[in-house]
Short mmCIF file of C-alpha atoms in Angstrom, two decimals:
data_model
loop_
_atom_site.label_atom_id
_atom_site.label_comp_id
_atom_site.label_asym_id
_atom_site.label_seq_id
_atom_site.Cartn_x
_atom_site.Cartn_y
_atom_site.Cartn_z
CA MET G 28 -0.03 -0.11 0.12
CA SER G 29 1.41 3.70 -0.77
CA PRO G 30 1.96 5.70 2.33
CA VAL G 31 -1.63 7.12 2.22
CA SER G 32 -3.46 4.03 1.37
CA THR G 33 -6.99 3.64 -0.02
CA ALA G 34 -9.90 1.11 1.22
CA PRO G 35 -8.46 -2.34 0.48
CA ARG G 36 -9.59 -3.73 -2.76
CA SER G 37 -11.60 -6.51 -1.11
CA ALA G 38 -13.36 -4.00 0.97
CA LEU G 39 -16.60 -5.04 -0.72
CA ARG G 40 -16.44 -8.38 0.44
CA ALA G 41 -15.80 -7.48 4.00
CA LEU G 42 -18.91 -4.80 3.32
CA ALA G 43 -20.83 -7.93 2.42
CA ILE G 44 -20.02 -9.72 4.97
CA LEU G 45 -20.67 -7.15 7.61
CA ALA G 46 -23.86 -6.85 5.79
CA ALA G 47 -24.79 -10.68 6.31
CA VAL G 48 -24.45 -10.36 9.94
CA ALA G 49 -26.19 -7.21 10.40
CA ALA G 50 -29.13 -7.73 7.86
CA PRO G 51 -29.82 -9.18 4.28
CA LEU G 52 -28.35 -6.79 1.63
CA ALA G 53 -27.90 -7.52 -2.01
CA LEU G 54 -24.99 -5.94 -3.65
CA SER G 55 -25.58 -5.88 -7.22
CA GLY G 56 -22.36 -6.18 -9.63
CA CYS G 57 -18.81 -5.35 -8.02
CA PHE G 58 -18.42 -2.00 -6.50
CA PRO G 59 -14.81 -0.94 -6.32
CA ILE G 60 -14.58 0.39 -2.64
CA ASP G 61 -11.77 2.86 -3.05
CA VAL G 62 -11.84 6.25 -0.99
CA THR G 63 -10.19 7.68 -3.60
CA ASN G 64 -13.48 8.25 -5.26
CA ALA G 65 -14.11 10.93 -2.54
CA GLN G 66 -11.51 13.12 -4.70
CA ARG G 67 -13.86 13.08 -7.45
CA ILE G 68 -17.35 14.24 -5.46
CA ASP G 69 -17.11 17.78 -6.99
CA GLY G 70 -13.27 18.81 -8.60
CA GLY G 71 -11.75 20.46 -6.04
CA GLY G 72 -11.32 20.58 -2.32
CA ALA G 73 -12.67 22.79 0.35
CA SER G 74 -8.79 23.22 1.86
CA LYS G 75 -7.59 27.06 2.62
CA SER G 76 -4.21 25.89 2.68
CA ASP G 77 -1.36 23.43 1.83
CA ASP G 78 -0.75 22.96 5.74
CA PRO G 79 -4.12 22.21 7.56
CA ILE G 80 -4.16 23.99 11.35
CA VAL G 81 -5.87 23.10 14.40
CA GLU G 82 -8.74 25.77 15.15
CA SER G 83 -10.08 26.56 18.47
CA ASP G 84 -13.44 27.82 17.80
CA SER G 85 -16.67 26.93 16.75
CA ALA G 86 -18.96 30.02 17.17
CA GLY G 87 -22.19 29.27 18.33
CA PHE G 88 -21.91 25.52 18.58
CA ASP G 89 -21.52 23.35 21.48
CA GLU G 90 -22.47 20.25 18.91
CA LEU G 91 -23.25 19.43 15.71
CA SER G 92 -25.34 16.76 15.42
CA PHE G 93 -27.42 15.64 12.26
CA GLU G 94 -30.36 17.71 13.11
CA ASP G 95 -28.16 20.77 14.06
CA GLY G 96 -26.79 20.85 10.45
CA ALA G 97 -30.21 22.54 9.33
CA LEU G 98 -28.94 25.57 11.49
CA LEU G 99 -26.12 26.08 9.10
CA THR G 100 -26.39 28.03 5.84
CA SER G 101 -24.82 28.41 2.55
CA ALA G 102 -22.58 30.87 3.71
CA SER G 103 -21.24 28.75 6.67
CA THR G 104 -17.67 27.47 6.65
CA ALA G 105 -16.06 24.39 7.93
CA GLU G 106 -12.72 22.37 7.97
CA TRP G 107 -10.52 20.15 9.52
CA ALA G 108 -8.47 21.45 12.04
CA ASP G 109 -5.62 18.95 12.08
CA GLY G 110 -3.32 18.32 15.36
CA LEU G 111 -2.02 14.87 13.83
CA MET G 112 0.94 17.04 12.38
CA PHE G 113 2.12 18.08 15.88
CA ASP G 114 2.30 14.52 17.20
CA ASP G 115 5.18 12.56 17.27
CA GLY G 116 2.86 9.31 16.91
CA TRP G 117 2.15 10.50 13.38
CA THR G 118 4.09 11.43 10.48
CA LEU G 119 2.65 13.60 7.19
CA THR G 120 3.36 11.12 4.51
CA SER G 121 1.07 13.10 1.94
CA PRO G 122 0.53 16.72 2.12
CA ASP G 123 -2.29 18.40 0.81
CA ASP G 124 -2.82 18.09 -2.53
CA GLY G 125 -4.61 20.92 -3.14
CA ASN G 126 -7.98 18.75 -3.94
CA GLY G 127 -8.45 18.22 0.07
CA ASN G 128 -6.80 15.21 0.45
CA TRP G 129 -3.94 14.45 2.97
CA GLY G 130 -2.60 11.90 5.09
CA TYR G 131 -0.47 10.41 7.74
CA THR G 132 1.40 7.12 8.80
CA SER G 133 1.81 6.03 12.39
CA ALA G 134 5.18 5.91 13.98
CA ASP G 135 5.01 2.06 13.98
CA GLY G 136 4.00 1.93 10.54
CA ALA G 137 0.94 -0.52 11.10
CA CYS G 138 -1.66 2.54 10.27
CA THR G 139 -2.42 4.93 7.90
CA ALA G 140 -4.90 8.05 7.85
CA ALA G 141 -6.03 9.55 5.13
CA TYR G 142 -8.32 12.73 5.37
CA TRP G 143 -10.51 14.22 2.85
CA GLN G 144 -12.40 17.71 2.90
CA GLY G 145 -14.39 19.10 -0.38
CA TYR G 146 -17.57 20.52 -1.82
CA ILE G 147 -20.29 17.57 -2.43
CA GLY G 148 -21.67 19.02 -5.29
CA ASP G 149 -21.81 15.37 -6.93
CA VAL G 150 -23.59 13.89 -3.84
CA ASP G 151 -27.36 13.93 -3.57
CA THR G 152 -28.33 16.29 -0.73
CA SER G 153 -31.90 16.69 -1.99
CA SER G 154 -33.26 14.99 1.59
CA GLY G 155 -31.85 18.19 3.09
CA ASP G 156 -30.99 15.88 5.98
CA ASP G 157 -27.31 15.57 7.07
CA ARG G 158 -27.74 12.03 7.95
CA ILE G 159 -29.32 10.76 4.81
CA ALA G 160 -26.76 13.21 2.75
CA THR G 161 -23.85 11.50 4.57
CA ASP G 162 -24.97 8.35 3.79
CA GLU G 163 -25.21 9.36 0.02
CA MET G 164 -21.80 10.61 0.62
CA LEU G 165 -20.39 7.69 1.45
CA ALA G 166 -22.21 5.75 -0.96
CA VAL G 167 -20.02 8.00 -3.80
CA VAL G 168 -16.91 6.83 -1.85
CA PHE G 169 -17.52 3.51 -1.88
CA GLY G 170 -19.31 3.18 -5.54
CA ALA G 171 -22.24 1.94 -3.77
CA THR G 172 -25.99 3.14 -3.11
CA ALA G 173 -26.96 4.79 -0.11
CA ALA G 174 -29.61 2.28 0.88
CA GLU G 175 -26.48 -0.37 0.89
CA VAL G 176 -24.29 1.91 2.89
CA GLY G 177 -27.13 2.56 5.25
CA GLU G 178 -27.25 -1.09 6.20
CA VAL G 179 -23.80 -1.49 7.65
CA ALA G 180 -23.13 1.97 8.61
CA VAL G 181 -23.06 2.94 12.24
CA ASP G 182 -23.27 6.38 14.20
CA GLY G 183 -20.28 7.83 15.41
CA GLY G 184 -18.48 11.21 15.87
CA PHE G 185 -15.88 13.76 15.43
CA ALA G 186 -14.54 16.31 17.24
CA LEU G 187 -15.88 19.61 17.01
CA ALA G 188 -13.87 22.77 17.20
CA ALA G 189 -10.96 21.27 19.69
CA PRO G 190 -9.69 17.78 20.25
CA GLY G 191 -11.11 15.33 22.85
CA ASN G 192 -14.93 15.14 22.09
CA ASP G 193 -17.22 13.38 19.68
CA ASP G 194 -20.04 16.29 19.39
CA VAL G 195 -20.19 16.06 15.51
CA ASP G 196 -22.42 13.51 14.40
CA ALA G 197 -20.67 11.17 12.09
CA ARG G 198 -21.48 7.79 10.18
CA TYR G 199 -18.58 5.19 9.46
CA VAL G 200 -18.42 1.60 8.06
CA VAL G 201 -15.32 -0.93 9.08
CA GLY G 202 -14.21 -3.77 7.58
CA ASP G 203 -11.44 -6.55 7.52
CA ASP G 204 -10.52 -8.47 4.56
CA GLY G 205 -8.03 -10.64 7.02
CA THR G 206 -5.09 -8.46 6.33
CA VAL G 207 -5.94 -5.20 6.61
CA GLN G 208 -8.74 -3.72 9.14
CA TRP G 209 -9.95 -0.43 7.77
CA VAL G 210 -12.53 2.16 8.98
CA VAL G 211 -14.27 5.02 6.61
CA ALA G 212 -15.94 7.96 8.64
CA GLY G 213 -17.85 10.67 7.17
CA ARG G 214 -19.84 13.56 7.62
CA ALA G 215 -22.07 15.54 4.99
CA LEU G 216 -23.03 19.06 5.48
CA VAL G 217 -26.06 19.92 3.24
CA GLN G 218 -26.48 23.83 3.73
CA PRO G 219 -22.82 24.68 2.80
CA GLY G 220 -22.57 21.59 0.62
CA LEU G 221 -19.39 20.54 2.15
CA GLY G 222 -18.19 16.94 3.06
CA PHE G 223 -15.46 15.52 5.41
CA THR G 224 -14.20 11.86 5.52
CA VAL G 225 -10.97 9.89 6.99
CA THR G 226 -10.15 6.35 6.03
CA ILE G 227 -7.99 4.34 8.53
CA ASP G 228 -6.47 1.44 7.56
CA CYS G 229 -4.40 -1.16 9.87
CA THR G 230 -2.43 -4.24 10.05
CA GLY G 231 -3.01 -5.80 12.99
CA GLN G 232 -4.37 -2.96 15.27
CA ASP G 233 -8.09 -1.83 15.68
CA PRO G 234 -8.89 0.83 13.04
CA GLU G 235 -12.04 2.20 15.61
CA ALA G 236 -9.55 2.31 18.23
CA VAL G 237 -7.39 4.60 15.96
CA LEU G 238 -10.16 6.49 15.19
CA ASP G 239 -11.04 7.63 18.78
CA GLU G 240 -7.35 8.20 18.88
CA LEU G 241 -7.54 10.69 15.94
CA ASN G 242 -10.41 12.74 17.68
CA GLU G 243 -8.21 13.60 20.33
CA LEU G 244 -5.84 15.11 17.96
CA SER G 245 -8.11 16.74 15.43
CA ALA G 246 -11.41 18.09 15.07
CA ILE G 247 -13.82 20.04 12.52
CA ALA G 248 -13.85 23.61 13.10
CA VAL G 249 -17.25 25.29 11.97
CA VAL G 250 -17.99 29.17 11.36
CA PRO G 251 -21.90 29.13 10.98
#
């Protein structure tokens, strides 16, 4: 795998296995589950600089539930507040590419964390609901349908404003192809038309535990 790795090619099989456990789910065709598809949600990312920085304020919000997303407007802004660059446990191995993609490798080499932020012009946001739109966004990432994602995705959270909380509602999918364990987590903000994902690939470590670790180091900063 490259330093900033994508979800494994066999992730669809893992997704199908998870679905079989959770509920019957018909996956038609062979969808390539590859998080690099997120780059193509809408031509360019919302990144404001080559070096994402930690923000400390999301004025007016103590939390950003899926329902709270309706309080945002088309003029609202949001971006990853990235603290991994200051942590000895992670090394920036793929700087921001100008399309909202950058990533890290853990110090022990066991895990990678690939971040994305950008506009979600190709995502169906007609529901006006951040939760539904988040599944739609993950469906674009996975090359699946929102219904298929909905069968296996679970609720989670990103940190809001400053690391160390889980106050931004999110959705994520976990998988294990027998060699690589992975998580793809995301949140769509319908009103400003923005999306955020993080993809964690690990070998011999729990990616959900790593996702918790990342919440202690990074956050989403929102300006309503």
